[in-house]
Coordinates of C-alpha atoms in Angstrom, one line a residue:
X92 CA 38.1 72.3 -13.8
X93 CA 40.2 72.4 -16.9
X94 CA 38.3 72.2 -20.2
X95 CA 39.8 70.9 -23.4
X96 CA 38.6 72.3 -26.7
X97 CA 38.5 69.6 -29.4
X98 CA 37.6 69.5 -33.0
X99 CA 35.1 67.0 -34.2
X100 CA 36.7 64.7 -36.8
X101 CA 33.7 62.6 -37.8
X102 CA 30.0 62.1 -36.9
X103 CA 27.9 59.1 -38.1
X104 CA 24.6 57.5 -37.2
X105 CA 24.5 54.4 -35.0
X106 CA 20.7 54.1 -34.7
X107 CA 17.7 56.3 -35.6
X108 CA 18.4 58.6 -32.6
X109 CA 22.0 57.8 -31.7
X110 CA 25.2 59.2 -33.3
X111 CA 28.9 58.5 -32.9
X112 CA 31.1 61.5 -32.4
X113 CA 34.9 61.2 -32.9
X114 CA 37.1 64.1 -31.9
X115 CA 40.8 64.9 -31.7
X116 CA 42.5 63.7 -28.5
X117 CA 43.9 66.4 -26.2
X118 CA 47.4 66.0 -24.9
X119 CA 47.3 64.6 -21.3
X120 CA 43.8 63.3 -21.5
X121 CA 43.9 59.7 -20.2
X122 CA 41.0 57.4 -19.2
X123 CA 40.2 53.8 -18.4
X124 CA 37.5 51.8 -20.2
X125 CA 34.2 52.6 -18.5
X126 CA 35.1 56.1 -17.5
X127 CA 33.5 59.3 -18.7
X128 CA 33.8 63.1 -19.0
X129 CA 31.5 66.1 -19.2
X130 CA 30.9 67.5 -22.7
X131 CA 30.1 71.2 -23.1
X132 CA 28.9 72.9 -26.3
X133 CA 31.5 75.5 -27.4
X134 CA 29.0 78.4 -27.4
X135 CA 28.7 81.2 -25.0
X136 CA 25.2 80.4 -23.8
X137 CA 26.1 76.6 -23.3
X138 CA 29.6 76.6 -21.9
X139 CA 28.4 76.0 -18.3
X140 CA 25.9 73.3 -19.3
X141 CA 28.0 70.1 -19.1
X142 CA 26.6 66.6 -19.4
X143 CA 28.3 63.3 -18.7
X144 CA 29.2 61.0 -21.5
X145 CA 31.3 57.8 -21.6
X146 CA 34.4 57.3 -23.7
X147 CA 33.6 54.4 -26.1
X148 CA 37.0 54.0 -27.8
X149 CA 40.1 52.4 -26.4
X150 CA 42.6 54.6 -24.4
X151 CA 45.5 54.0 -26.7
X152 CA 43.7 55.2 -29.8
X153 CA 44.6 58.6 -31.2
X154 CA 41.1 60.0 -31.1
X155 CA 38.2 60.2 -28.6
X156 CA 34.8 58.6 -29.3
X157 CA 31.4 59.1 -27.8
X158 CA 28.1 57.4 -28.7
X159 CA 25.3 59.8 -27.8
X160 CA 21.6 59.4 -27.9
X161 CA 19.4 62.4 -28.7
X162 CA 16.5 63.3 -26.5
X163 CA 14.6 65.7 -28.8
X164 CA 11.8 66.4 -26.3
X165 CA 14.4 68.1 -24.1
X166 CA 15.7 71.5 -25.3
X167 CA 19.1 70.5 -24.0
X168 CA 22.6 69.4 -24.7
X169 CA 22.0 66.2 -26.6
X170 CA 19.7 67.9 -29.1
X171 CA 22.3 70.6 -29.7
X172 CA 25.1 68.0 -30.0
X173 CA 23.1 66.2 -32.7
X174 CA 23.1 69.5 -34.7
X175 CA 26.9 69.6 -34.9
X176 CA 29.0 68.8 -37.9
X177 CA 32.6 67.7 -38.4
X178 CA 35.1 70.6 -37.9
X179 CA 32.8 72.1 -35.2
X180 CA 34.3 72.1 -31.7
X181 CA 33.2 71.0 -28.3
X182 CA 34.7 71.2 -24.8
X183 CA 35.7 68.2 -22.6
X184 CA 36.0 68.4 -18.8
X185 CA 37.8 66.2 -16.3
X186 CA 37.8 62.4 -16.5
X187 CA 35.8 60.6 -13.9
X188 CA 33.9 57.3 -13.3
X189 CA 33.7 54.3 -11.0
X190 CA 32.8 51.8 -13.7
X191 CA 35.8 49.6 -14.6
X192 CA 36.4 46.0 -15.3
X193 CA 37.0 44.0 -12.1
X194 CA 36.5 40.4 -13.2
X195 CA 34.2 38.2 -15.2
X196 CA 30.5 38.8 -14.7
X197 CA 27.1 39.7 -16.0
X198 CA 26.7 43.2 -17.6
X199 CA 23.2 44.6 -17.4
X200 CA 22.4 47.6 -19.5
X201 CA 19.4 49.6 -20.6
X202 CA 19.4 51.7 -23.7
X203 CA 22.2 54.3 -23.8
X204 CA 23.4 52.7 -20.5
X205 CA 25.4 50.4 -22.7
X206 CA 28.0 53.1 -23.4
X207 CA 30.3 52.4 -20.4
X208 CA 30.5 48.8 -21.4
X209 CA 31.4 49.3 -25.0
X210 CA 35.0 50.3 -24.3
X211 CA 35.3 47.5 -21.7
X212 CA 34.2 44.9 -24.2
X213 CA 36.5 46.3 -26.9
X214 CA 39.4 46.1 -24.4
X215 CA 38.6 42.5 -23.5
X216 CA 38.3 41.5 -27.1
X217 CA 41.6 43.1 -28.0
X218 CA 43.3 41.2 -25.1
X219 CA 41.4 38.0 -25.9
X220 CA 39.8 38.0 -22.5
X221 CA 36.0 38.2 -23.2
X222 CA 35.8 34.7 -21.8
X223 CA 32.3 34.0 -20.4
X224 CA 31.2 37.6 -19.7
X225 CA 27.5 38.0 -20.5
X226 CA 25.5 41.1 -21.5
X227 CA 21.8 41.4 -20.8
X228 CA 20.7 44.4 -22.9
X229 CA 17.3 45.9 -22.5
X230 CA 15.7 48.2 -25.1
X231 CA 12.3 49.2 -26.3
X232 CA 12.6 47.9 -29.9
X233 CA 15.2 46.2 -32.0
X234 CA 15.8 49.5 -33.8
X235 CA 17.0 51.0 -30.5
X236 CA 19.8 48.5 -30.0
X237 CA 23.1 50.3 -30.1
X238 CA 25.9 48.5 -32.0
X239 CA 24.0 45.2 -32.3
X240 CA 26.3 43.7 -34.9
X241 CA 29.5 44.5 -33.0
X242 CA 28.2 43.3 -29.7
X243 CA 26.9 40.1 -31.3
X244 CA 30.2 39.5 -33.0
X245 CA 32.1 40.0 -29.7
X246 CA 29.7 38.1 -27.4
X247 CA 27.9 35.6 -29.5
X248 CA 25.4 33.6 -27.4
X249 CA 26.5 35.6 -24.4
X250 CA 24.5 38.6 -25.7
X251 CA 20.9 38.5 -24.5
X252 CA 18.7 41.2 -26.0
X253 CA 15.3 41.8 -24.3
X254 CA 12.7 44.2 -25.8
X255 CA 9.9 45.8 -23.8
X256 CA 7.8 47.0 -26.7
X257 CA 8.4 44.4 -29.4
X258 CA 8.7 40.7 -29.9
X259 CA 10.7 38.8 -32.5
X260 CA 12.8 35.8 -33.1
X261 CA 16.1 36.0 -31.3
X262 CA 14.9 38.4 -28.7
X263 CA 13.4 38.0 -25.2
X264 CA 10.3 40.0 -24.6
X265 CA 9.4 42.1 -21.5
X266 CA 11.6 43.6 -18.8
X267 CA 14.8 42.4 -17.1
X268 CA 13.4 40.0 -14.6
X269 CA 14.9 38.2 -11.6
X270 CA 14.6 34.9 -13.4
X271 CA 16.5 36.3 -16.4
X272 CA 19.4 37.3 -14.2
X273 CA 19.4 34.0 -12.4
X274 CA 19.4 32.1 -15.7
X275 CA 22.6 33.9 -16.8
X276 CA 24.6 33.9 -13.6
X277 CA 27.5 31.5 -13.7
X278 CA 29.7 30.2 -10.9
X279 CA 32.7 32.0 -12.6
X280 CA 30.9 35.4 -12.4
X281 CA 32.3 37.6 -9.6
X282 CA 30.6 40.9 -10.6
X283 CA 27.4 42.4 -11.8
X284 CA 27.9 45.5 -13.9
X285 CA 24.9 47.8 -14.1
X286 CA 24.1 50.9 -16.0
X287 CA 20.8 52.3 -17.4
X288 CA 17.9 54.7 -16.8
X289 CA 16.8 55.2 -13.2
X290 CA 13.6 53.1 -13.3
X291 CA 15.6 50.1 -14.8
X292 CA 18.4 50.6 -12.2
X293 CA 15.9 50.6 -9.3
X294 CA 14.1 47.5 -10.6
X295 CA 17.3 45.5 -11.3
X296 CA 18.9 46.5 -7.9
X297 CA 15.7 45.2 -6.3
X298 CA 16.2 41.8 -8.1
X299 CA 19.8 41.7 -7.0
X300 CA 18.8 42.4 -3.4
X301 CA 16.3 39.6 -3.5
X302 CA 19.1 37.3 -4.8
X303 CA 21.2 38.5 -1.8
X304 CA 24.0 39.7 -4.1
X305 CA 26.3 41.9 -2.0
X306 CA 26.6 45.6 -3.1
X307 CA 30.4 45.0 -3.0
X308 CA 29.9 42.8 -6.1
X309 CA 27.8 45.4 -8.0
X310 CA 29.8 47.8 -10.2
X311 CA 27.9 51.0 -11.0
X312 CA 28.5 54.7 -11.3
X313 CA 28.9 56.5 -8.0
X314 CA 27.0 59.7 -7.5
X315 CA 27.9 62.1 -4.7

């Protein structure tokens, strides 16, 4: 695997535990919205500890962007990434990923699982093709919602936020239920796009099975 060393151009907060990292763009690195790469810390003891992160910018832009949540309880890559500063370097691996836009549908995301969809929504907005795509976005609290303002601006009433640990005006409360999915499925929707933590994925895939939605119509990351 070829690794690209890139300099960090900018880092800024997105939520209380999420930061946006923008780096220079290596020659020859191409991706489609929804795809990802592995990031490696550019330090001797970390250079074999790659973790997958999704590109969140658009492919034609002259920088690379990642939106990364820190997991401080883990003495791992995200904690170390959040210690970095502009002008530090990181290493990027090969581009991979099965998530790509394949038609109008319902996007279902949990927490940092929104990241593959950010570039897709930005692409659709740029091409004036957001149409009736919907996003059901599950989080613990309103403070955890990544890019709330941008997503609301893009999707309007097609953004449905649901919070498991908080209630408030403008938000659904609880978990992503079968009924919530049914309420937001439209005849024009040909796909279900799914990304989130394993417990959420298992729960939602159970709902989709109950609804007899073919796995051919579910777009998710493929793991070997």
